[in-house]
Coordinates of C-alpha atoms in Angstrom, one line a residue:
Chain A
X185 CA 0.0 0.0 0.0
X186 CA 1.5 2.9 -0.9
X187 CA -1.2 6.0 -0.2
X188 CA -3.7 5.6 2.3
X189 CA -6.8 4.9 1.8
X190 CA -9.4 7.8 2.1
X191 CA -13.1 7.0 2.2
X192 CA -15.9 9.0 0.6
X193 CA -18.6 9.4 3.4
X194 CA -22.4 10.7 3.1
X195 CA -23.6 12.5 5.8
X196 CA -27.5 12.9 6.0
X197 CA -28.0 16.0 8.5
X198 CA -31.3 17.4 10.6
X199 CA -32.0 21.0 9.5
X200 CA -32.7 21.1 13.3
X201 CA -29.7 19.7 14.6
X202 CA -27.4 18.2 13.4
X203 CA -26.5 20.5 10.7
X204 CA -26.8 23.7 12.9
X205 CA -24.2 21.6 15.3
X206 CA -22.1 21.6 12.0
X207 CA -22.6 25.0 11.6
X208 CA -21.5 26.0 15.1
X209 CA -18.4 23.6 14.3
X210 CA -17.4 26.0 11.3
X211 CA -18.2 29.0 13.0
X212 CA -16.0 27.7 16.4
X213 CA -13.1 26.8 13.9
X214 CA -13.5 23.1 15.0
X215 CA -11.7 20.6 13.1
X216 CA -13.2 17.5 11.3
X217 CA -12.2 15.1 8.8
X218 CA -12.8 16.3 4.8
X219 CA -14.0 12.9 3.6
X220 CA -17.2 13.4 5.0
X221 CA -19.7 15.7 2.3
X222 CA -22.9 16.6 4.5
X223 CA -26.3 16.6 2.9
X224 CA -29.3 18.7 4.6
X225 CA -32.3 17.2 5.8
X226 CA -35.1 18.6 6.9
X227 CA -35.1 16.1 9.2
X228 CA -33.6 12.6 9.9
X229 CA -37.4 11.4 9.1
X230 CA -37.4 12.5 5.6
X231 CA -34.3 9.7 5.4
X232 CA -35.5 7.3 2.3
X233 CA -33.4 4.4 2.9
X234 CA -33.1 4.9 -1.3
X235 CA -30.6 7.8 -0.8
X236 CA -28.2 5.6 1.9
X237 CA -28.4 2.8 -1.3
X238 CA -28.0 5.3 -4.3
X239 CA -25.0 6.8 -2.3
X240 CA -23.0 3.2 -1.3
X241 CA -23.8 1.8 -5.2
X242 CA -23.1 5.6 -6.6
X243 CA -19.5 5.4 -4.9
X244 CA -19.5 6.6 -1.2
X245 CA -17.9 3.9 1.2
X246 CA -19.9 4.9 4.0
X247 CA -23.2 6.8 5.4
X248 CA -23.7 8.5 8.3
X249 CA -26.6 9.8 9.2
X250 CA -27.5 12.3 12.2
X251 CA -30.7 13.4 14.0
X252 CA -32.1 15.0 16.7
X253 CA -31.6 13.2 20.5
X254 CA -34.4 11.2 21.2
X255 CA -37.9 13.1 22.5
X256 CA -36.1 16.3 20.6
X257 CA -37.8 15.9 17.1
X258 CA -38.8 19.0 15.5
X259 CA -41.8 16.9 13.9
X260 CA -42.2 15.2 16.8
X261 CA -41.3 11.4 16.4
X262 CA -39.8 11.3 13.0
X263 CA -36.2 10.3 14.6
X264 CA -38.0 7.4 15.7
X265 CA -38.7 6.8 12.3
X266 CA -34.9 6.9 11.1
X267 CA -34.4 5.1 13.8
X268 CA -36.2 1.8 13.1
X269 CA -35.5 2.2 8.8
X270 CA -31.6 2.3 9.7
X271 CA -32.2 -0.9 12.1
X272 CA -34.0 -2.7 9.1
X273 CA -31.8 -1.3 6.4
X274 CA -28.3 -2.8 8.4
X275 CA -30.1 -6.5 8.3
X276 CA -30.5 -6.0 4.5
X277 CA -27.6 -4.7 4.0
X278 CA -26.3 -7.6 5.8
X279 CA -28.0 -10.0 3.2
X280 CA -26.5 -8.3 0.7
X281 CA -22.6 -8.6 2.0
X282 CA -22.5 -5.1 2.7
X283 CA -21.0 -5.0 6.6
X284 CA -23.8 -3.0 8.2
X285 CA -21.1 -1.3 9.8
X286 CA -20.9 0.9 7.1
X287 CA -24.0 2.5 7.9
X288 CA -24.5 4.6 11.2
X289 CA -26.6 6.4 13.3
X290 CA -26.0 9.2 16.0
X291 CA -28.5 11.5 17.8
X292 CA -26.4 15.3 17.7
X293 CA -28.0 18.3 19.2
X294 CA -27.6 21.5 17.6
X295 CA -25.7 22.6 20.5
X296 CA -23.1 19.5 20.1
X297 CA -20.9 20.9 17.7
X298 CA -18.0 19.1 19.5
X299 CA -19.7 15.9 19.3
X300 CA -20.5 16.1 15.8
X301 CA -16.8 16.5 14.5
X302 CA -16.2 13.6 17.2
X303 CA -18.6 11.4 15.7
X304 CA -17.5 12.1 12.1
X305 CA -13.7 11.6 12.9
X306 CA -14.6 8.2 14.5
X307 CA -16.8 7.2 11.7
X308 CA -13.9 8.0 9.4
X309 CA -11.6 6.0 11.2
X310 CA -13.7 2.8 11.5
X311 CA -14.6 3.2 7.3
X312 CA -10.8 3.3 7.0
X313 CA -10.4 0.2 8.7
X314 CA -13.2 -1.3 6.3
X315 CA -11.2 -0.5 3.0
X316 CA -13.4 0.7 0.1
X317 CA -16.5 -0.6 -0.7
X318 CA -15.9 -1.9 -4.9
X319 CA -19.6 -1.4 -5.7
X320 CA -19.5 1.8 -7.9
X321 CA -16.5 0.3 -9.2
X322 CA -17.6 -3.0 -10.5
X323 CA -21.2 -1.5 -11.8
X324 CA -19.3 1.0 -13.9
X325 CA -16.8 -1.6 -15.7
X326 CA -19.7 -3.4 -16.9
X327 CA -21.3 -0.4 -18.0
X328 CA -17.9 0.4 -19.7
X329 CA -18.3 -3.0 -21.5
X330 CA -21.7 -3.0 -22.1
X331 CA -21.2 0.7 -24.1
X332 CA -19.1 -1.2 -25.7
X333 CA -20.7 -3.2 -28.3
X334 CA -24.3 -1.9 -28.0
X335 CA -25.1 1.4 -29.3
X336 CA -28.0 3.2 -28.1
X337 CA -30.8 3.3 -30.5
X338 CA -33.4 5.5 -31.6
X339 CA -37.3 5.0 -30.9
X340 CA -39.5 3.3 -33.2
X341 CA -42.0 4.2 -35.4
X342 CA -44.6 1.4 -36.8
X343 CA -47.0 1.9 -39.2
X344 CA -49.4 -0.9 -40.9
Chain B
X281 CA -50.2 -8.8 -48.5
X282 CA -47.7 -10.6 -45.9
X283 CA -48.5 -10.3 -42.3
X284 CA -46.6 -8.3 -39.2
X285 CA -44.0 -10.7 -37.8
X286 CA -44.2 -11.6 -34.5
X287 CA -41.7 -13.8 -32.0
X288 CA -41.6 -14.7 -28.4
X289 CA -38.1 -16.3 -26.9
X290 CA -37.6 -17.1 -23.2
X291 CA -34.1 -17.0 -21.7
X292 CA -33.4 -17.6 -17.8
X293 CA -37.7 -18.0 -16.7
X294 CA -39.3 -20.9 -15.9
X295 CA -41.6 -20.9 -18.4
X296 CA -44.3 -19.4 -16.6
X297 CA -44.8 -16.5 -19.1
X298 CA -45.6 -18.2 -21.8
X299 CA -48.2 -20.2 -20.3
X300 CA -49.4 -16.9 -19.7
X301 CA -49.8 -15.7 -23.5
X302 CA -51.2 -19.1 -24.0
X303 CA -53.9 -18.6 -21.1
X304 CA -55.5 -15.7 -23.3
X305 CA -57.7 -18.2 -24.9
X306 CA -59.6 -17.4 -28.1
X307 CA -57.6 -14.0 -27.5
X308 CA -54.8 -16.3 -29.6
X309 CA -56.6 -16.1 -32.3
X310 CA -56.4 -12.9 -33.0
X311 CA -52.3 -12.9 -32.6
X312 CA -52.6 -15.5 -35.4
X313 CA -55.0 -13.7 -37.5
X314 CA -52.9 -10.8 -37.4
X315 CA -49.2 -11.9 -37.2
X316 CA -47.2 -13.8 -38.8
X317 CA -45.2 -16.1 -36.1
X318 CA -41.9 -16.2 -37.0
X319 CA -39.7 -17.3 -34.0
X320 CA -41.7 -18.8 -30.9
X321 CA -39.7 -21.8 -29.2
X322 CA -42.3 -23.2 -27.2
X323 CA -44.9 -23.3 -29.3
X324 CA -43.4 -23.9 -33.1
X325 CA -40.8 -24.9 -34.6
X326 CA -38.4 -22.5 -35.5
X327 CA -34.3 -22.8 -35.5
X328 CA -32.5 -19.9 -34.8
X329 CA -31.2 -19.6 -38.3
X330 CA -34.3 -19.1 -39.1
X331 CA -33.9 -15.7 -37.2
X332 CA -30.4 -14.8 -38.7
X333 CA -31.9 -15.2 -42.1
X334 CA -34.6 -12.6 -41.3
X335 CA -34.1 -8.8 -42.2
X336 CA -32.8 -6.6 -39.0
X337 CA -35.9 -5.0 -37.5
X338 CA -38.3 -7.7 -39.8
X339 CA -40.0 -9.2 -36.5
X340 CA -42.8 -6.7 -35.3
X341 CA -43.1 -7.0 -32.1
X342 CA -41.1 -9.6 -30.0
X343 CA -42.0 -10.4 -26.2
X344 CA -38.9 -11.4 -24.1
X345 CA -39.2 -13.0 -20.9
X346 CA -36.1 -14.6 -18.9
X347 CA -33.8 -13.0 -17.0
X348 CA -30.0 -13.0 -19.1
X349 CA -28.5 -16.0 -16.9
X350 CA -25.7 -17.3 -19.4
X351 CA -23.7 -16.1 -22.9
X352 CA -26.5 -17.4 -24.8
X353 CA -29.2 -15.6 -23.6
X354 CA -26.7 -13.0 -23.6
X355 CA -26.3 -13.2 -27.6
X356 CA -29.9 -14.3 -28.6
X357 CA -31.2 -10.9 -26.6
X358 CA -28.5 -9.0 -29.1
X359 CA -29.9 -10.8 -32.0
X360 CA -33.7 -10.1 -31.3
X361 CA -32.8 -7.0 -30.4
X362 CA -31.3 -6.8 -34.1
X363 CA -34.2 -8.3 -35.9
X364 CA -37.5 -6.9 -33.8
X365 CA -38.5 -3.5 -34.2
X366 CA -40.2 -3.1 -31.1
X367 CA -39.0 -5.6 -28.1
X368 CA -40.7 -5.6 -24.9
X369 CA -39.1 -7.1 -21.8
X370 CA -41.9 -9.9 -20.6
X371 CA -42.7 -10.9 -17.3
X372 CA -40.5 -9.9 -14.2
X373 CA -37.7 -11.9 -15.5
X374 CA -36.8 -9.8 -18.2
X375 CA -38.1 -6.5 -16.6
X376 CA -36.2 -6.9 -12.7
X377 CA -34.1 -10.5 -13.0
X378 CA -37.2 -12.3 -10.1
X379 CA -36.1 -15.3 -9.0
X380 CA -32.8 -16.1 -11.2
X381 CA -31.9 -12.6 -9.8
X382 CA -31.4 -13.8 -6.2
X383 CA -28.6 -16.2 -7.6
X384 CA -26.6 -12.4 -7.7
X385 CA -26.4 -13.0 -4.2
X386 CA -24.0 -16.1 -4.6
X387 CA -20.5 -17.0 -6.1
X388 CA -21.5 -18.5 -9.6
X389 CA -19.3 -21.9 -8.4
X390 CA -21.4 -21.6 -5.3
X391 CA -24.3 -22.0 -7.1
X392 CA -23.4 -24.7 -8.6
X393 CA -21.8 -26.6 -6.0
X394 CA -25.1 -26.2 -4.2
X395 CA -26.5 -27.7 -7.7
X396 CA -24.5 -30.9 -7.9
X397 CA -23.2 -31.9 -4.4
X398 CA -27.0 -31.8 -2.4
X399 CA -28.0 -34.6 -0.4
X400 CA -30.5 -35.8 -3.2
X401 CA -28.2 -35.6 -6.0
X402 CA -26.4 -38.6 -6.9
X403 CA -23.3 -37.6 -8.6
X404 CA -20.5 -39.8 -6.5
X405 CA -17.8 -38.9 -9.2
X406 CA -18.5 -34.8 -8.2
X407 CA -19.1 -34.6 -12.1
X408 CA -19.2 -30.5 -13.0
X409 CA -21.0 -28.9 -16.2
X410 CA -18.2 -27.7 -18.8
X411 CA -18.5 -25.2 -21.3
X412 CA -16.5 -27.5 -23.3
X413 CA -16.5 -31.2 -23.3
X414 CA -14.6 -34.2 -26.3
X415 CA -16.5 -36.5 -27.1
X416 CA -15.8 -39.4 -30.3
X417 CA -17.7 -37.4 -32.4
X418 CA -15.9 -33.9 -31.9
X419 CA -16.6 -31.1 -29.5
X420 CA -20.1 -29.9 -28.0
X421 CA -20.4 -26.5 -26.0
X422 CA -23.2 -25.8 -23.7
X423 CA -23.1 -21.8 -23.0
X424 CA -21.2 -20.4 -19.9
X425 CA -22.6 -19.1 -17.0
X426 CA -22.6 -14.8 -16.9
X427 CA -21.0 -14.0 -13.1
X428 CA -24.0 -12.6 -12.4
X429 CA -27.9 -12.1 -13.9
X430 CA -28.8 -9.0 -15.4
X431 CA -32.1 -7.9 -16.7
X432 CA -32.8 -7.6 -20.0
X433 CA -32.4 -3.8 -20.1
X434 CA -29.1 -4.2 -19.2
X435 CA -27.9 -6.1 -21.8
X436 CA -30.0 -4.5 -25.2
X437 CA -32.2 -1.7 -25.4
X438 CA -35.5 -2.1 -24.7
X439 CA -38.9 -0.7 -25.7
X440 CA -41.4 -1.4 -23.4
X441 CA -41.6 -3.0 -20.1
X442 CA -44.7 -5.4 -18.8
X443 CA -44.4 -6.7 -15.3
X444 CA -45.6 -9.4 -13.3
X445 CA -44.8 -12.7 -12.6
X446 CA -46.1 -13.8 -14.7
X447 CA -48.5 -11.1 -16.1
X448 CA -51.9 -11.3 -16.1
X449 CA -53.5 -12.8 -18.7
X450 CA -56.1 -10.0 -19.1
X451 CA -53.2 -7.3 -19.3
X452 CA -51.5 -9.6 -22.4
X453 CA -54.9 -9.9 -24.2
X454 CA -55.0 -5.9 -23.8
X455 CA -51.5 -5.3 -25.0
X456 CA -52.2 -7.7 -28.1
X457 CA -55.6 -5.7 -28.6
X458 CA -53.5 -2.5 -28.9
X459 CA -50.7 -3.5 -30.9
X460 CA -53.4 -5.0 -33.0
X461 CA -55.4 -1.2 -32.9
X462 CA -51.7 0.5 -33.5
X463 CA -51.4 -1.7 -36.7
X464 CA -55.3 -0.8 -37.8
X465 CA -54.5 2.9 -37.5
X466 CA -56.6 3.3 -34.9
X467 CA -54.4 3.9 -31.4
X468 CA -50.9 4.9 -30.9
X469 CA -48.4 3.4 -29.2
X470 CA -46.9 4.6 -25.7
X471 CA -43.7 6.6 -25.6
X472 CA -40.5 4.3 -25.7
X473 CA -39.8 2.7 -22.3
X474 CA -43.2 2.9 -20.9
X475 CA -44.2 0.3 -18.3
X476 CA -47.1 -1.5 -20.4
X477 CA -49.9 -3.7 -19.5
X478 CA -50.1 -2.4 -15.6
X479 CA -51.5 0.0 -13.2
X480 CA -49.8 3.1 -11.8
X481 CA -50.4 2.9 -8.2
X482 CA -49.8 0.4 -5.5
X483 CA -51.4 -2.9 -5.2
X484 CA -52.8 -1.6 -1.6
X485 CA -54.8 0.7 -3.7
X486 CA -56.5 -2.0 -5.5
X487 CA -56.7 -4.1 -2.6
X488 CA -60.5 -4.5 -0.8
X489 CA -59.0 -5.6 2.3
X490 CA -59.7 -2.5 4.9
X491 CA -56.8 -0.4 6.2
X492 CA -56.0 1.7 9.5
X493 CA -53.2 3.3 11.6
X494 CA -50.9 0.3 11.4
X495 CA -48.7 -0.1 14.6
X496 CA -47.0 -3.7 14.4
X497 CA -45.7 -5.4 17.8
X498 CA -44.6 -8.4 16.4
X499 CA -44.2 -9.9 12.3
X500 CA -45.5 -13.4 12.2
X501 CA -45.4 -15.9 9.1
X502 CA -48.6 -16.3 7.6
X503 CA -48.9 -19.7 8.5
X504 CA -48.4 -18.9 12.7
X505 CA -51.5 -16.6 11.9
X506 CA -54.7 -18.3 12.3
X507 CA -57.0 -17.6 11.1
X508 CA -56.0 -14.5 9.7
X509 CA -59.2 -11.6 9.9
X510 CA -60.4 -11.6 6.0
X511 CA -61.8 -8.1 6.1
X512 CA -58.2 -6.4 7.5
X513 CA -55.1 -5.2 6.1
X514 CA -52.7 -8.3 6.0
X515 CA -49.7 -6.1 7.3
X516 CA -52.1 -4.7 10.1
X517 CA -52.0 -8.3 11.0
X518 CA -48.2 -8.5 11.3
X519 CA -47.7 -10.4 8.7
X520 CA -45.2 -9.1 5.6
X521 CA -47.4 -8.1 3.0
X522 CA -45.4 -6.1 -0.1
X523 CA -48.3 -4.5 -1.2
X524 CA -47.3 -1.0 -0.1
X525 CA -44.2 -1.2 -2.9
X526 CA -45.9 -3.1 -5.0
X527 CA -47.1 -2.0 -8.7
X528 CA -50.6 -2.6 -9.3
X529 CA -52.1 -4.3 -11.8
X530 CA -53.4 -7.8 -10.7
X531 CA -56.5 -6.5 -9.0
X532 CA -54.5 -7.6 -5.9
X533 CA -55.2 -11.1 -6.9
X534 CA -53.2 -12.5 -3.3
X535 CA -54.1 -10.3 -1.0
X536 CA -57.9 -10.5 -2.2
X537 CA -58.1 -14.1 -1.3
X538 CA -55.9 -14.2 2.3
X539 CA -51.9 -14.7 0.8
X540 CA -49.4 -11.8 1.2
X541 CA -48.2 -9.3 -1.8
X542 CA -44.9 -11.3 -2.1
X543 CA -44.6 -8.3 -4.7
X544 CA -44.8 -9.9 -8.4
X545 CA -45.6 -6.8 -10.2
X546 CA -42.3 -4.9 -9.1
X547 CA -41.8 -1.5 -8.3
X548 CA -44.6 1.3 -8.3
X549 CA -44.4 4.1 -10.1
X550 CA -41.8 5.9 -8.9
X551 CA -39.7 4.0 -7.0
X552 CA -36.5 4.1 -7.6
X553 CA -35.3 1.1 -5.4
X554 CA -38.1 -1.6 -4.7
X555 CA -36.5 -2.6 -1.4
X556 CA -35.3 0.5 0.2
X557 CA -39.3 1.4 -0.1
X558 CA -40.2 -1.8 1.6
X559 CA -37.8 -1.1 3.8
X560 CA -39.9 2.4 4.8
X561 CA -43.1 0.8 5.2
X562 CA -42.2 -2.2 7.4
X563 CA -39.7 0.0 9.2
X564 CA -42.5 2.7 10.0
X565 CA -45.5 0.4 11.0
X566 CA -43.4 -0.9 14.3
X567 CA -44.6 0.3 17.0
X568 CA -41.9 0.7 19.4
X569 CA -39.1 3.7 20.3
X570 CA -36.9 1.3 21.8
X571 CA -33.6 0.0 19.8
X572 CA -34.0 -3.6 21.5
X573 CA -37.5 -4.4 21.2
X574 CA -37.2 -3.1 17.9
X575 CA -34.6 -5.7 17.4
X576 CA -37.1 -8.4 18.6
X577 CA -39.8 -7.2 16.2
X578 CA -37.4 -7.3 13.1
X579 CA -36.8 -10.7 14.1
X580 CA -40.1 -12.0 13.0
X581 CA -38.5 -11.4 9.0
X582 CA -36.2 -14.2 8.5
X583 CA -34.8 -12.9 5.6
X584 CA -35.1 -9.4 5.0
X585 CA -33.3 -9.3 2.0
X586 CA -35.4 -12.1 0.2
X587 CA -38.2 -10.7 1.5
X588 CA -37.6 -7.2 -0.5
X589 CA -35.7 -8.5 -3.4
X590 CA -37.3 -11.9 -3.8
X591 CA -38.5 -10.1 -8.0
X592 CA -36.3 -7.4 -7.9
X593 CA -32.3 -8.0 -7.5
X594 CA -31.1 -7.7 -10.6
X595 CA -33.3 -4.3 -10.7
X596 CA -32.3 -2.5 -7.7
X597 CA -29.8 -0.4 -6.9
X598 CA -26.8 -2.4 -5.9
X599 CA -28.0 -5.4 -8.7
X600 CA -26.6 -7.7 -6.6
X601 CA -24.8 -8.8 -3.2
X602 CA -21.2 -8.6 -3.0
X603 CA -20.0 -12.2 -3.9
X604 CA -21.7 -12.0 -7.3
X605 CA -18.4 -9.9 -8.2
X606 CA -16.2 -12.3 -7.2
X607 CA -15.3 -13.7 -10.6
X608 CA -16.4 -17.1 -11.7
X609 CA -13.6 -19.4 -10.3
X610 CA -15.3 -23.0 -11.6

């Protein structure tokens, strides 16, 4: 191994929050890791467990997603929510071969700026220790050899 | 004046389809009044040269269903893709990889191991397939094994798309009607890649069965239900029903008469990933806050991933699990 490896990690934020914490973070010149590109919610609820697969097939190696403590929802219960889709989504994942590792959940206050960059710089260590996850690399080579011998073609007209 | 062409090959499908298209009853008829078969395995005799020796885009209309398992269905999809002017990807097979597709989840040479070294297989001599074999008379091939299944889609391009495992007999006999309209000059056809031959909502919506607030303490199999209330929602009842994902189309045949949605039809409109939608609705009718009894609940789905993906592998986001990319080391 000559260069380490750096992971590509999706973080799903809370409007509410967890992306205020990040906020304070930048604005209290904390430091976190850069591997980590944050993505605003409006709230860990609004989580479709279709954007945690789209991002580890699409090339991330790792998601993390953040919400409001427990009892702190803006909307309520909707952490709950995230809550019992991440538990589900790991035992798929699982099926699949994916370690469900790879996919984890933390409850940041907006206040918590300190944990936040915590959180991320542990999560970034742990996906480290993982090594890449191939997917996005294996689905684009066959793309690459599909292109290769079947042109697109253009819609059809039929007449009698 | 010679009639429109018309074929129907299966690839990796158990067959199921075409019993299907022959379950339209005096609806066949009219496919023979108005096409010209030219290339239909099961029910003529045809030889694939046949095919070759056809113009390119000679065949009409040409229903695929079989999921692309091995090199030939690989290359028979390119050439009826060559020779049919309009191909439609048949049955959930063809359309998401259903069944075949869960092989994606295995090694190819696991698969095979599993094949030819069960209990009830007698094969003492651990005899393998191979591609290539000598034999007195020369040497005979049998196709390879692709590393993993792919949907038709995948492989060629492809017009339409008409769910279901298999689809419903009454959704055939109302594609045929249209093509049949389309040639008389009286319809038109959909735009390219439309999902043909289904509904546009969720098999719930068709379903009679009635529906509340859902709040689920424990998922049971069907079977360690009983009886099971006919006049409520099956998922109320705890057990997995995949109608919420689930396109419509069937009239919610299953559900109708007390079995689960085990999700034939595929994806709604809409969806991008079949299972990460399943994944909401289960996820959000548990009633519980806490991690551990949430835990307990979950355990109540065997196999989650079967569960979501049993139609829809080959078709969802990741296509398949991570020792489909292992190469094939037979």
């Amino acid at each position: 191994m000559s260069e380490q490896f750096e992971p590509v990690i999706i973080c799903f934020t809370c409007n509410w929050c967890s992306y205020r914490a990040a906020d304070l973070a930048g604005t209290a010149r904390m430091h976190y890791a850069p591997n980590v590109r944050l993505v605003r919610l409006m709230c860990s609820g609004r989580l479709d467990p279709t954007f945690i697969m789209k991002a580890l097939s699409g090339g991330a190696d790792g998601v993390l997603i953040t919400g409001c403590h427990p009892g702190e929802c803006h909307y309520i219960e909707q952490n709950y929510k995230a809550q019992s889709r991440w538990l589900l989504l790991r035992r798929v994942l699982k099926g699949l071969g994916i370690a469900p590792e790879r996919v984890k959940l933390t409850w940041t206050s907006a206040s918590e700026g300190t944990k936040l960059t915590k959180d991320i710089n542990s999560f970034v260590e742990e996906i480290r220790d993982q090594g890449p996850l191939a997917w996005h690399k294996n689905l684009q080579q066959e793309k690459q050899e599909k292109s290769q011998h079947n042109p697109q073609q253009t819609p059809v007209e039929v007449t009698a | 004046m010679s009639k429109p062409k018309f074929a129907m090959y299966w690839s990796g499908s158990c067959g199921g389809c075409e019993i299907a298209v022959i379950n339209i009853h005096e609806k066949i008829l009219d496919v023979d009044a108005n096409f010209d078969i030219a290339f239909w395995p099961v029910a003529m005799d045809a030889k694939v040269k046949d095919v070759e020796a056809l113009e390119d885009e000679e065949i009409l209309l040409c229903l695929w269903n079989g999921s692309i398992r091995n090199e030939e269905n690989e290359h028979m999809a390119h050439l009826m893709r060559k020779k049919s002017k309009l191909l439609v990807s048949f049955g959930s097979c063809a359309t998401e990889g259903c069944v075949p597709g869960l092989g994606n989840l295995f090694p190819v040479a696991e698969l095979i191991d599993t094949a030819y070294t069960t209990l009830t297989t007698d094969n003492p001599d651990n005899i393998r397939p191979q591609t290539v074999t000598q034999v007195p008379e020369g040497e005979i091939t049998i196709p390879a094994m692709k590393d993993r299944v792919h949907t038709l889609a995948q492989i060629v391009d492809v017009d339409y798309f008409m769910p279901g495992c298999p689809p419903e007999s009454h959704q055939i006999a109302a594609v045929i009607d249209l093509v049949i309209e389309v040639l008389q000059g009286k319809a038109e056809l959909p735009p390219k890649g439309a999902v043909i031959g289904a509904g546009h909502s969720t098999v719930c919506e068709e379903c009679p069965r009635q529906r509340n607030l859902k709040a689920i303490k424990a998922f049971r199999r069907i079977q360690d239900v009983a009886p099971l209330d006919p006049e409520l929602c099956i998922l109320e009842q705890g057990v997995p029903c995949n109608g919420p994902a689930t396109r419509s189309g069937c009239k919610a045949r299953c559900p109708s008469v007390g079995a689960q949605c085990i999700g034939c039809y595929g994806p709604a409109e809409g969806v991008v990933d079949y299972g990460a939608r399943l994944i909401t609705a289960f996820a959000s009718v548990i009633d519980s806050r806490d991690p551990e009894e949430i835990e307990q609940i979950l355990d109540g789905i065997p196999d989650p991933t079967g569960q979501f993906y049993r139609f829809n592998l080959a078709d969802s986001l990741f296509q398949a699990g991570a020792p489909a990319f292992k190469k094939n080391e037979v």
